[in-house]
XYZ file of C-alpha atoms in Angstrom:
763
model
C -127.136 -119.887 -19.602
C -128.933 -117.717 -17.066
C -129.665 -120.512 -14.558
C -130.706 -118.460 -11.552
C -130.608 -121.421 -9.132
C -126.978 -122.135 -9.980
C -126.166 -118.439 -9.584
C -127.783 -118.328 -6.162
C -125.889 -121.437 -5.099
C -122.611 -119.850 -6.168
C -123.476 -116.594 -4.439
C -123.781 -118.424 -1.118
C -120.135 -119.533 -1.367
C -118.711 -116.408 -3.119
C -117.683 -113.250 -1.333
C -116.286 -111.431 -4.419
C -119.400 -110.376 -6.350
C -117.542 -107.745 -8.417
C -114.749 -110.000 -9.609
C -113.829 -109.027 -13.199
C -113.016 -111.161 -16.195
C -111.980 -110.349 -19.759
C -112.534 -106.695 -20.574
C -113.036 -105.957 -16.876
C -116.584 -107.271 -17.096
C -118.286 -108.186 -13.828
C -120.964 -110.822 -13.479
C -123.570 -108.063 -13.448
C -122.272 -106.720 -16.780
C -122.622 -110.185 -18.316
C -126.141 -110.729 -17.023
C -127.200 -107.283 -18.338
C -125.663 -108.079 -21.701
C -127.512 -111.392 -21.922
C -130.757 -109.914 -20.622
C -131.204 -112.317 -17.706
C -133.421 -110.330 -15.368
C -133.558 -112.869 -12.521
C -129.781 -113.258 -12.454
C -129.404 -109.480 -12.448
C -131.828 -109.224 -9.570
C -130.020 -111.936 -7.624
C -126.637 -110.253 -8.069
C -127.955 -106.801 -7.163
C -129.765 -108.111 -4.075
C -126.581 -109.768 -2.808
C -124.734 -106.458 -3.078
C -123.144 -106.405 -6.533
C -122.063 -102.895 -7.572
C -124.728 -101.674 -10.016
C -122.409 -98.867 -11.205
C -119.294 -101.018 -11.716
C -117.166 -100.034 -14.756
C -115.621 -102.254 -17.420
C -112.553 -101.513 -19.556
C -114.334 -98.686 -21.438
C -116.084 -97.345 -18.313
C -119.436 -98.819 -19.276
C -121.758 -99.463 -16.364
C -124.307 -102.339 -16.374
C -126.896 -99.720 -17.413
C -124.788 -98.824 -20.472
C -124.619 -102.495 -21.441
C -128.345 -103.100 -20.969
C -129.222 -99.976 -23.022
C -126.781 -100.916 -25.763
C -128.286 -104.391 -26.217
C -131.896 -103.298 -25.732
C -132.763 -105.396 -22.689
C -135.778 -103.413 -21.556
C -136.654 -105.406 -18.426
C -133.104 -105.193 -17.131
C -132.980 -101.441 -17.775
C -136.262 -100.980 -15.940
C -134.961 -102.936 -12.932
C -131.656 -101.047 -12.784
C -133.493 -97.725 -12.936
C -135.733 -98.863 -10.100
C -132.606 -99.504 -8.028
C -131.663 -95.839 -8.363
C -128.729 -96.169 -10.737
C -127.330 -92.891 -12.104
C -129.195 -92.365 -15.405
C -126.606 -89.839 -16.655
C -123.501 -91.894 -15.857
C -120.778 -91.324 -18.479
C -118.564 -93.791 -20.326
C -114.906 -93.387 -21.174
C -115.614 -90.954 -24.041
C -118.575 -89.268 -22.396
C -121.357 -91.352 -23.854
C -124.421 -91.726 -21.646
C -126.960 -94.558 -21.659
C -129.292 -92.220 -23.587
C -126.707 -91.893 -26.370
C -126.476 -95.679 -26.706
C -130.236 -96.257 -26.634
C -130.795 -93.465 -29.209
C -128.182 -94.732 -31.676
C -129.473 -98.315 -31.385
C -133.098 -97.226 -31.849
C -134.489 -98.640 -28.585
C -137.557 -96.436 -28.283
C -138.969 -97.810 -25.014
C -135.618 -97.600 -23.287
C -135.281 -93.956 -24.389
C -138.717 -93.310 -22.873
C -137.694 -94.915 -19.573
C -134.447 -92.956 -19.410
C -136.221 -89.666 -20.104
C -138.774 -90.341 -17.371
C -135.924 -90.902 -14.940
C -134.351 -87.564 -15.774
C -131.852 -88.297 -18.565
C -130.596 -84.972 -19.948
C -131.200 -84.579 -23.704
C -128.518 -81.915 -24.208
C -125.644 -83.923 -22.781
C -122.681 -84.233 -25.142
C -120.003 -86.875 -25.398
C -116.357 -85.962 -25.897
C -116.997 -85.394 -29.638
C -119.849 -83.063 -28.762
C -122.596 -85.384 -29.989
C -125.956 -85.195 -28.281
C -128.584 -87.966 -28.348
C -130.106 -86.023 -31.275
C -126.920 -86.516 -33.284
C -126.956 -90.206 -32.457
C -130.526 -90.955 -33.460
C -130.502 -88.996 -36.733
C -127.230 -90.576 -37.822
C -129.036 -93.917 -38.042
C -132.382 -92.397 -39.008
C -134.509 -93.309 -35.985
C -137.395 -90.989 -36.754
C -139.573 -92.017 -33.817
C -136.846 -91.349 -31.266
C -136.143 -87.994 -32.926
C -139.753 -86.932 -32.419
C -139.606 -88.120 -28.830
C -136.446 -86.135 -28.058
C -137.924 -83.003 -29.636
C -141.047 -82.974 -27.474
C -141.474 -79.552 -25.804
C -141.109 -80.758 -22.212
C -137.494 -81.804 -22.811
C -136.437 -78.383 -24.161
C -134.009 -79.806 -26.655
C -131.817 -77.665 -28.893
C -131.390 -78.643 -32.561
C -128.647 -76.021 -33.002
C -126.091 -77.753 -30.763
C -123.002 -78.653 -32.809
C -120.320 -81.220 -32.125
C -116.573 -80.570 -32.245
C -116.734 -80.773 -36.064
C -119.460 -78.081 -35.977
C -121.977 -80.595 -37.323
C -125.532 -79.972 -36.169
C -128.028 -82.849 -36.094
C -129.277 -81.512 -39.444
C -125.813 -82.013 -40.940
C -125.825 -85.615 -39.731
C -129.265 -86.273 -41.212
C -128.233 -84.754 -44.553
C -124.961 -86.692 -44.787
C -126.874 -89.930 -44.261
C -129.839 -88.929 -46.448
C -132.626 -89.177 -43.849
C -135.288 -87.043 -45.520
C -137.998 -87.126 -42.826
C -135.487 -86.501 -40.049
C -134.123 -83.454 -41.889
C -137.610 -82.031 -42.453
C -138.470 -82.486 -38.779
C -135.261 -80.796 -37.623
C -135.867 -77.837 -39.948
C -139.396 -77.469 -38.660
C -138.168 -77.535 -35.046
C -134.967 -75.512 -35.410
C -135.986 -73.038 -38.110
C -134.423 -72.018 -41.402
C -131.365 -70.572 -39.646
C -130.079 -74.148 -39.479
C -129.542 -73.970 -43.237
C -126.845 -71.304 -42.799
C -124.732 -73.161 -40.245
C -121.396 -74.361 -41.621
C -119.357 -77.188 -40.175
C -115.600 -77.396 -39.860
C -115.245 -78.027 -43.603
C -117.430 -75.091 -44.608
C -120.408 -77.264 -45.498
C -124.009 -76.311 -44.907
C -126.857 -78.810 -44.750
C -127.194 -78.590 -48.551
C -123.483 -79.273 -48.991
C -123.841 -82.250 -46.656
C -126.747 -83.697 -48.635
C -124.764 -83.299 -51.872
C -121.666 -84.853 -50.305
C -123.542 -87.880 -48.959
C -125.612 -88.267 -52.123
C -127.999 -90.636 -50.357
C -131.307 -88.926 -51.146
C -131.955 -86.716 -54.166
C -135.406 -85.826 -52.798
C -133.724 -84.331 -49.739
C -131.507 -82.161 -51.965
C -134.555 -81.020 -53.908
C -136.356 -80.184 -50.655
C -133.446 -78.133 -49.320
C -133.229 -76.226 -52.600
C -136.905 -75.391 -52.329
C -136.269 -73.589 -49.025
C -134.251 -70.832 -50.693
C -133.124 -70.837 -54.318
C -130.031 -68.755 -53.458
C -128.524 -71.664 -51.525
C -127.747 -73.523 -54.747
C -124.679 -71.250 -55.170
C -123.796 -70.949 -51.470
C -120.027 -70.860 -51.030
C -118.525 -72.256 -47.853
C -115.547 -70.839 -46.028
C -113.201 -72.202 -48.703
C -115.473 -71.141 -51.553
C -116.765 -74.558 -52.558
C -120.419 -74.865 -53.508
C -122.879 -77.769 -53.246
C -122.028 -78.463 -56.895
C -118.376 -78.939 -55.913
C -119.419 -81.437 -53.232
C -121.585 -83.475 -55.588
C -118.899 -83.466 -58.296
C -116.145 -84.530 -55.913
C -118.123 -87.549 -54.720
C -119.492 -88.521 -58.141
C -123.218 -88.047 -57.543
C -124.330 -87.499 -61.130
C -128.055 -87.198 -60.518
C -127.516 -84.575 -57.855
C -125.224 -82.638 -60.196
C -128.007 -82.588 -62.770
C -130.536 -81.455 -60.173
C -128.282 -78.605 -59.046
C -127.749 -77.501 -62.638
C -131.491 -77.486 -63.235
C -131.845 -75.178 -60.203
C -129.305 -72.711 -61.580
C -126.011 -73.894 -60.088
C -123.150 -71.811 -61.465
C -120.361 -73.962 -62.905
C -117.841 -71.098 -62.802
C -117.744 -70.522 -59.046
C -114.378 -71.522 -57.623
C -113.238 -73.088 -54.390
C -110.309 -71.772 -52.293
C -111.677 -68.261 -52.891
C -112.886 -66.864 -49.545
C -116.136 -64.951 -50.036
C -117.166 -61.643 -48.485
C -118.229 -62.356 -44.905
C -120.972 -59.697 -44.931
C -123.166 -61.588 -47.374
C -121.240 -64.709 -48.149
C -123.901 -66.693 -49.978
C -124.929 -63.904 -52.377
C -121.895 -61.792 -53.125
C -119.613 -64.374 -54.804
C -122.390 -65.289 -57.198
C -123.248 -61.664 -57.982
C -119.598 -60.785 -58.378
C -119.051 -63.619 -60.829
C -122.043 -62.683 -62.986
C -120.806 -59.105 -63.162
C -117.378 -60.368 -64.138
C -118.804 -62.627 -66.854
C -120.936 -59.876 -68.335
C -118.167 -57.302 -68.255
C -115.754 -59.604 -70.048
C -118.440 -61.010 -72.319
C -117.305 -64.513 -73.204
C -113.573 -64.324 -72.660
C -112.256 -67.455 -70.975
C -112.043 -67.084 -67.221
C -108.428 -67.217 -66.059
C -108.040 -69.221 -62.861
C -105.172 -69.168 -60.431
C -103.619 -72.366 -59.193
C -105.656 -72.229 -55.979
C -108.988 -71.643 -57.718
C -110.822 -74.777 -58.742
C -114.199 -75.109 -60.415
C -116.586 -77.998 -59.897
C -115.431 -79.382 -63.254
C -111.878 -79.612 -61.929
C -113.034 -81.470 -58.821
C -114.956 -84.020 -60.899
C -112.070 -84.439 -63.343
C -109.465 -84.989 -60.638
C -111.599 -87.696 -59.036
C -112.115 -89.486 -62.346
C -115.867 -88.859 -62.583
C -115.818 -88.514 -66.353
C -119.580 -88.636 -66.838
C -119.960 -85.555 -64.635
C -116.986 -83.827 -66.254
C -118.563 -84.417 -69.651
C -121.847 -82.852 -68.529
C -120.126 -79.781 -67.105
C -117.898 -79.341 -70.155
C -120.929 -79.006 -72.406
C -123.279 -77.269 -70.026
C -124.488 -73.762 -70.724
C -126.609 -72.107 -68.095
C -129.856 -70.822 -69.675
C -130.375 -67.079 -69.452
C -126.927 -66.194 -68.112
C -125.187 -65.743 -71.461
C -127.942 -64.216 -73.542
C -125.671 -63.079 -76.331
C -124.133 -66.523 -76.888
C -124.647 -67.858 -80.376
C -127.217 -70.610 -80.663
C -125.624 -74.000 -80.166
C -122.780 -72.724 -77.959
C -123.234 -74.719 -74.771
C -119.886 -73.834 -73.173
C -119.661 -71.546 -70.176
C -116.973 -68.955 -69.619
C -114.353 -71.498 -68.567
C -112.009 -72.986 -71.136
C -112.757 -76.709 -70.943
C -110.219 -77.816 -73.549
C -107.761 -78.661 -70.771
C -109.900 -81.559 -69.596
C -109.702 -84.365 -72.169
C -112.023 -87.269 -71.532
C -111.276 -89.869 -70.266
C -109.318 -88.502 -67.355
C -106.340 -90.510 -66.065
C -108.154 -91.674 -62.939
C -111.379 -92.139 -64.888
C -109.604 -94.377 -67.391
C -108.180 -96.507 -64.606
C -111.587 -96.682 -62.943
C -113.173 -97.767 -66.233
C -110.572 -100.457 -66.874
C -111.135 -101.963 -63.444
C -114.900 -101.871 -63.889
C -114.580 -103.544 -67.299
C -112.692 -106.468 -65.809
C -115.305 -106.848 -63.100
C -118.147 -106.731 -65.656
C -116.565 -109.342 -67.932
C -115.808 -111.725 -65.071
C -119.338 -111.368 -63.752
C -120.827 -111.912 -67.219
C -118.806 -115.104 -67.681
C -120.133 -116.439 -64.388
C -123.838 -115.713 -64.965
C -124.188 -116.494 -68.694
C -125.410 -120.096 -69.212
C -122.730 -122.443 -70.645
C -124.627 -123.124 -73.890
C -124.458 -119.396 -74.696
C -120.646 -119.305 -74.474
C -119.397 -119.507 -78.068
C -116.001 -119.791 -79.702
C -115.400 -117.344 -82.519
C -113.251 -119.909 -84.344
C -116.327 -122.115 -84.772
C -118.191 -119.432 -86.723
C -117.577 -119.236 -90.476
C -117.276 -115.704 -91.815
C -119.302 -115.349 -95.021
C -119.452 -111.601 -95.728
C -119.338 -108.197 -94.078
C -122.697 -106.536 -93.528
C -122.026 -103.320 -91.664
C -119.424 -101.439 -89.660
C -119.373 -98.667 -87.091
C -117.426 -97.155 -84.215
C -118.069 -100.303 -82.149
C -116.573 -102.665 -84.753
C -118.059 -104.740 -87.574
C -121.110 -106.883 -88.276
C -120.782 -109.789 -90.639
C -122.861 -112.667 -91.885
C -121.683 -116.068 -90.748
C -122.580 -119.720 -90.379
C -122.788 -121.499 -87.035
C -124.128 -125.056 -86.583
C -125.454 -124.984 -90.151
C -127.455 -121.840 -89.439
C -126.940 -118.385 -90.891
C -126.186 -115.920 -88.113
C -125.167 -112.305 -87.659
C -121.941 -111.689 -85.745
C -121.304 -108.308 -84.137
C -117.620 -107.865 -83.358
C -116.536 -105.334 -80.715
C -113.242 -103.538 -80.504
C -111.776 -103.415 -77.006
C -110.976 -99.717 -76.961
C -112.385 -96.529 -75.541
C -113.976 -93.650 -77.388
C -114.858 -90.376 -75.668
C -114.833 -92.099 -72.322
C -117.473 -94.663 -73.283
C -115.985 -98.132 -73.351
C -117.031 -100.568 -76.050
C -116.456 -103.328 -73.512
C -119.070 -101.707 -71.288
C -121.547 -101.587 -74.171
C -120.733 -105.194 -75.067
C -121.366 -106.435 -71.523
C -124.616 -104.510 -71.282
C -125.892 -105.780 -74.616
C -125.099 -109.394 -73.732
C -126.755 -109.093 -70.318
C -129.875 -107.568 -71.884
C -130.134 -109.908 -74.885
C -129.574 -112.939 -72.699
C -132.745 -112.130 -70.767
C -135.046 -111.635 -73.794
C -137.288 -114.088 -75.616
C -139.814 -112.566 -78.003
C -140.640 -112.989 -81.710
C -140.412 -109.199 -82.017
C -136.859 -109.036 -80.644
C -133.839 -110.286 -82.572
C -132.974 -113.740 -81.209
C -129.802 -114.082 -79.138
C -127.703 -117.164 -79.933
C -124.620 -116.575 -77.803
C -121.521 -114.497 -77.120
C -117.752 -114.887 -77.337
C -116.367 -113.829 -73.957
C -113.033 -115.523 -73.477
C -110.638 -113.268 -75.401
C -111.130 -109.476 -75.208
C -109.767 -109.146 -78.734
C -112.548 -111.454 -79.977
C -115.550 -110.169 -78.093
C -118.602 -110.807 -80.271
C -122.371 -111.140 -80.054
C -124.088 -113.761 -82.216
C -127.759 -113.336 -83.122
C -130.109 -114.705 -85.728
C -129.621 -113.336 -89.240
C -132.537 -111.183 -90.394
C -132.344 -111.214 -94.210
C -134.408 -108.116 -94.980
C -131.906 -105.658 -93.541
C -132.802 -102.539 -91.622
C -135.870 -100.383 -92.090
C -133.550 -97.460 -92.836
C -131.939 -99.347 -95.710
C -135.313 -100.445 -97.048
C -136.802 -96.942 -97.045
C -133.863 -94.707 -97.911
C -131.233 -96.792 -99.690
C -133.113 -99.519 -101.523
C -136.228 -97.294 -101.735
C -138.448 -100.352 -101.865
C -142.167 -99.873 -102.357
C -144.128 -101.113 -99.342
C -147.915 -101.298 -99.269
C -149.799 -99.632 -96.454
C -150.894 -102.788 -94.665
C -147.288 -103.945 -94.491
C -146.215 -100.574 -93.114
C -148.780 -100.860 -90.352
C -147.697 -104.433 -89.630
C -144.100 -103.271 -89.282
C -145.159 -100.516 -86.880
C -147.255 -102.962 -84.834
C -144.362 -105.441 -84.644
C -142.027 -102.730 -83.343
C -144.636 -101.545 -80.833
C -145.112 -105.109 -79.599
C -141.371 -105.523 -79.215
C -141.157 -102.314 -77.182
C -144.199 -103.320 -75.144
C -142.424 -106.587 -74.310
C -139.319 -104.684 -73.149
C -141.270 -102.227 -71.020
C -143.451 -104.855 -69.316
C -140.782 -107.360 -68.290
C -140.444 -108.138 -64.568
C -137.279 -106.061 -64.848
C -138.325 -103.510 -67.506
C -135.799 -102.419 -70.113
C -135.490 -99.004 -71.751
C -134.013 -99.291 -75.257
C -132.673 -95.708 -75.539
C -131.672 -96.070 -79.209
C -134.821 -96.892 -81.151
C -134.484 -95.755 -84.765
C -134.894 -97.150 -88.270
C -131.312 -98.473 -88.270
C -132.187 -100.769 -85.355
C -135.424 -102.134 -86.796
C -134.675 -105.253 -88.847
C -137.043 -106.747 -91.423
C -137.496 -110.397 -92.260
C -138.056 -111.674 -95.791
C -141.809 -111.418 -95.063
C -141.373 -107.770 -93.970
C -142.019 -108.497 -90.302
C -140.029 -106.349 -87.916
C -137.676 -107.164 -85.052
C -136.074 -104.703 -82.645
C -132.288 -104.972 -82.447
C -129.139 -103.325 -81.011
C -129.283 -103.169 -77.231
C -125.860 -101.638 -76.614
C -127.433 -98.507 -75.105
C -130.224 -100.306 -73.257
C -130.646 -100.242 -69.494
C -132.684 -102.113 -66.945
C -135.133 -99.637 -65.451
C -134.197 -100.872 -61.972
C -130.792 -99.231 -62.508
C -132.217 -95.827 -63.413
C -131.707 -94.720 -59.810
C -128.143 -96.035 -59.756
C -126.853 -94.661 -63.039
C -126.689 -91.449 -64.923
C -129.835 -91.466 -67.013
C -129.266 -88.109 -68.654
C -126.503 -89.119 -71.023
C -127.166 -88.775 -74.731
C -127.341 -92.357 -75.987
C -128.267 -93.314 -79.505
C -128.889 -91.374 -82.685
C -129.644 -87.672 -82.291
C -132.181 -87.546 -85.118
C -134.598 -89.828 -83.225
C -133.741 -88.581 -79.732
C -136.382 -87.428 -77.272
C -136.038 -83.775 -76.142
C -135.553 -84.680 -72.479
C -132.639 -86.905 -73.470
C -130.992 -84.313 -75.709
C -131.222 -81.431 -73.253
C -129.688 -83.515 -70.434
C -131.713 -81.470 -67.973
C -133.657 -84.266 -66.322
C -133.642 -87.976 -65.715
C -135.644 -89.642 -68.473
C -137.847 -92.718 -68.488
C -139.289 -95.353 -70.829
C -141.387 -92.583 -72.398
C -138.226 -91.555 -74.294
C -138.684 -94.777 -76.292
C -142.262 -93.731 -77.107
C -141.000 -90.450 -78.582
C -138.448 -92.273 -80.746
C -141.148 -94.681 -81.893
C -143.320 -91.748 -82.979
C -140.533 -90.502 -85.246
C -139.998 -94.013 -86.620
C -143.724 -94.310 -87.346
C -143.734 -90.993 -89.178
C -140.639 -92.056 -91.119
C -142.271 -95.375 -92.013
C -145.476 -93.772 -93.306
C -143.856 -90.777 -95.022
C -140.841 -92.707 -96.408
C -138.607 -89.781 -95.450
C -136.045 -89.069 -92.755
C -137.324 -86.820 -89.966
C -135.914 -83.346 -90.601
C -133.909 -84.593 -93.560
C -132.801 -81.017 -94.356
C -131.018 -80.747 -91.000
C -128.023 -82.465 -89.522
C -128.839 -84.851 -86.633
C -127.725 -82.454 -83.878
C -129.657 -79.567 -85.405
C -132.748 -81.758 -85.746
C -132.541 -82.787 -82.086
C -132.043 -79.163 -81.007
C -135.056 -78.048 -83.053
C -137.262 -80.675 -81.431
C -135.961 -79.897 -77.939
C -135.819 -76.106 -77.909
C -138.325 -75.073 -80.611
C -140.670 -78.012 -80.051
C -140.579 -78.653 -83.791
C -141.985 -81.907 -85.118
C -142.047 -83.472 -88.591
C -145.034 -82.184 -90.588
C -148.234 -84.151 -90.476
C -149.048 -84.644 -94.147
C -152.383 -83.426 -95.442
C -152.707 -86.956 -96.766
C -152.348 -88.449 -93.289
C -155.721 -89.389 -91.804
C -156.692 -87.771 -88.544
C -156.381 -91.083 -86.691
C -152.717 -91.438 -87.714
C -152.002 -87.803 -86.841
C -153.466 -88.281 -83.370
C -151.228 -91.280 -82.708
C -148.157 -89.339 -83.827
C -149.006 -86.209 -81.848
C -149.504 -88.247 -78.690
C -146.292 -90.206 -79.161
C -144.059 -87.159 -79.588
C -145.775 -84.977 -76.984
C -143.294 -82.568 -75.398
C -144.323 -83.684 -71.886
C -143.111 -87.283 -71.409
C -145.852 -88.151 -68.928
C -148.491 -87.240 -71.532
C -147.222 -89.796 -74.037
C -149.142 -93.077 -74.289
C -147.722 -96.453 -73.389
C -147.152 -99.071 -76.038
C -150.270 -101.037 -75.116
C -152.377 -98.031 -76.123
C -150.335 -97.503 -79.281
C -150.762 -101.160 -80.311
C -154.542 -100.943 -79.919
C -154.765 -97.836 -82.099
C -152.438 -99.202 -84.769
C -154.325 -102.506 -84.955
C -157.566 -100.615 -85.568
C -155.914 -98.579 -88.331
C -154.453 -101.735 -89.883
C -157.807 -103.536 -89.769
C -159.505 -100.577 -91.455
C -156.829 -100.537 -94.120
C -157.295 -104.231 -94.848
C -161.058 -103.806 -95.047
C -160.609 -100.873 -97.392
C -158.387 -102.844 -99.752
C -160.881 -105.683 -99.843
C -163.854 -103.389 -100.348
C -164.957 -101.240 -103.242
C -162.710 -98.221 -103.836
C -163.804 -97.042 -107.285
C -164.521 -93.542 -105.942
C -161.126 -92.979 -104.421
C -160.133 -89.441 -105.255
C -156.606 -89.028 -106.653
C -155.878 -86.169 -104.247
C -156.586 -88.387 -101.245
C -153.869 -90.434 -99.614
C -154.658 -94.140 -99.547
C -154.537 -94.096 -95.740
C -156.950 -91.174 -95.553
C -159.436 -92.534 -98.026
C -159.529 -96.013 -96.558
C -160.152 -94.875 -93.020
C -162.736 -92.293 -94.065
C -164.604 -94.808 -96.199
C -164.546 -97.630 -93.696
C -165.457 -95.523 -90.676
C -168.017 -93.478 -92.525
C -166.354 -90.283 -91.259
C -164.364 -87.597 -92.953
C -161.200 -86.225 -91.328
C -163.233 -83.337 -89.981
C -165.680 -85.676 -88.279
C -168.528 -85.527 -90.864
C -169.444 -88.033 -93.548
C -168.575 -86.653 -96.968
C -169.377 -88.543 -100.179
C -166.309 -89.194 -102.328
C -167.712 -87.081 -105.153
C -168.300 -84.121 -102.829
C -164.867 -84.515 -101.310
C -163.382 -84.531 -104.809
C -165.234 -81.344 -105.725
C -164.270 -79.546 -102.495
C -160.641 -80.601 -102.822
C -160.551 -79.353 -106.412
C -161.989 -75.988 -105.412
C -159.533 -75.526 -102.568
C -156.499 -76.470 -104.606
C -157.516 -74.611 -107.730
C -157.072 -77.758 -109.785
C -159.323 -79.273 -112.402
C -161.014 -82.366 -110.993
C -159.235 -85.430 -112.266
C -160.974 -88.367 -113.778
C -161.058 -91.490 -111.639
C -158.081 -93.784 -111.991
C -158.479 -97.147 -113.607
C -158.862 -100.040 -111.153
C -155.275 -101.142 -111.730
C -153.917 -97.754 -110.674
C -155.399 -97.531 -107.204
C -152.961 -97.183 -104.290
C -151.574 -100.655 -103.933
C -147.867 -99.974 -103.524
C -146.895 -100.692 -107.161
C -144.333 -98.408 -108.761
C -146.377 -98.112 -111.935
C -149.381 -96.835 -110.033
C -147.235 -94.320 -108.210
C -145.728 -93.112 -111.484
C -149.142 -92.742 -113.146
C -150.430 -90.814 -110.156
C -147.439 -88.463 -110.236
C -147.777 -87.861 -113.983
C -151.462 -86.978 -113.670
C -150.873 -84.646 -110.752
C -147.879 -82.997 -112.426
C -149.912 -82.179 -115.538
C -152.695 -80.557 -113.517
C -150.893 -78.994 -110.583
C -148.182 -76.730 -111.974
C -149.949 -73.579 -110.818
C -150.615 -74.864 -107.314
C -147.031 -76.115 -107.103
C -145.580 -72.735 -107.986
C -147.857 -70.908 -105.588
C -147.019 -73.165 -102.640
C -143.255 -73.603 -103.177
C -140.633 -70.857 -102.805
C -138.247 -69.918 -105.565
C -134.497 -70.300 -105.248
C -134.196 -66.547 -104.700
C -136.675 -66.726 -101.818
C -134.753 -69.575 -100.235
C -131.463 -67.693 -100.573
C -132.984 -64.696 -98.843
C -133.810 -66.925 -95.876
C -130.250 -68.177 -95.366
C -128.857 -67.457 -91.921
C -125.234 -67.016 -90.880
C -124.792 -70.771 -90.507
C -125.942 -71.550 -94.033
C -129.351 -72.950 -93.031
C -132.684 -71.819 -94.427
C -134.689 -70.178 -91.650
C -137.923 -71.957 -90.808
C -139.077 -75.505 -91.432
C -138.594 -76.524 -95.053
C -141.375 -79.071 -94.729
C -143.951 -76.294 -94.663
C -143.319 -75.640 -98.360
C -144.594 -79.078 -99.237
C -148.119 -78.227 -98.056
C -150.226 -75.726 -99.956
C -151.157 -72.699 -97.822
C -154.873 -73.280 -98.309
C -154.611 -76.519 -96.329
C -152.621 -75.111 -93.414
C -155.664 -73.876 -91.571
C -157.056 -77.415 -91.520
C -154.066 -78.830 -89.623
C -154.306 -79.299 -85.882
C -151.582 -77.507 -83.861
C -148.758 -79.684 -82.593
C -148.764 -80.527 -78.905
């Protein structure tokens, strides 16, 4: 207990001050461990050996430094104890104080002459010790000029302090060491042929550190160690998906092989140059590998990291294979030998599934645990790769039941999607989100999610299958409901990114109010840094470019892009890029920055909202709070327009355009134009005879009869303009490419050339 009076009494009767107990500890060792200064002083004054050794050759100074007892250390140093005394494996008190982060003790030891370059039996210096744990302050202290430290000293594994910092992911420590030791530290390899960049990719602790090291010299991204492995190999072997993506974005070559010793004269340039020459000389023939040559893809596949293997299988390095056909994303290596899932990856997934299900059962409230036998099956509604959706009855309420199949498809487990959707839905409560009733979790063959039944079906079905006529106010209300639902998801205490927002997943009630549904691809934003956020979830036709290209980690702004396409689809009543297949549409938006055409009939205010939402730079897209404000203004103007006088509405004007122009007093160009003048100008530009005003019953109100009358009038007057602005079949055939697609955007033919100059360029 550190009772100094009792100790002094015992010392008067005891002649064996250095008697040892368990572990060969003396009384002085114990007092230094406990930090009892007075007891330590009493023992030392009576002649106790201040350099006595325990079972591991630790002196009392070692023990005091290890446990951070500053006053005891100061007293022992004042007694003249050897400050550089070594333990059984060569560790000095300075090593122990540095690894434990005791800054003041390190200062005291240095003032007493502790040597900063001393190494233990593994060759570690105090620098190695402090950076391993990330003690930045001690690192700066040890690197002060008066101590003449050397950051290039390596241990028996040839690890420099920079290697240690990179393995553990200490960004600031690594930057400081590079500043002190110079860029030559980047070229030092350890016993396993790993440079500092390899080490950072192996540890995978800090992606910012990897990015910083790459910024020092771009050539290091393809640096091959003594066995030929690159930083990409290291990241693939250890399953660090985000780092793999970062390396690819910096030009990492997926065809470099390990176990292929490079030329020692210029070992971090020549293998890469030699491979490029080989690829270009053989064009796109598959690269034949020997048994000892392994690409990064092989390393990822063998370790069961299927998400990384999938990325590498479909990755094509931009600019390296210029003569590749468009859409060919495969590199020179034949990837058909790597079916996904891999054997180890499948086992890993199965184990993770069991863990996820058990965890979900434990955290889901009891009232949300349902029995599938208690739900009456009324009729099938939909089906997909995940299973089936049917209409049922539970507790006298009509519900929708989504059944999952417990299988795996392309490495993505339906059980994983099921667990994620349940965990997300169970945390939501909003009138703009489909209501979660419960889940069936007990039998894997009967996994199901039960939600409220939304009778109106999906927006996709309403627009493109049923082709129902929807008035403009209702369209705006649907858009506002969806935006509010997404705003709710993005502003939760634990925000959620939907990742699959499209017209299939927007459900309509009988009153045409919208609810967001289908959260199988959703993620909590808190997990963005833990998971691969560059997969391609959801439907390609509504996919944001940064998601499709898989070249960067995406954010909640991907949902904003998808919403912009849904809004355009809702107002235009057409599929985005309906003339293209989904993958081609996504590629056009990603690589050509194509966007659906902004109709001449669209008012400027609507066009601005759309252009902001699908901006090519995610950070430039608005948040949903801003979108809601703009849509509510447009909806209010539309309502006011319907209630007001619209006898002068010109037949060439879209109902959206006319209402906003009339209510705001502004034309789309920013000036106030009387309806009669606008009608005259529009007639002159289009070459059409001005039409007589429609009867009151034929104004734009969403009725089919009004639409038909409008079309008949326009068809009788606009044959000439139609022919001049639409290509003939022969012209279209002349534009066919080798893949059977018409070159250029077909939507441009729907807008007369005379109006093109009035459109604002897409962002």
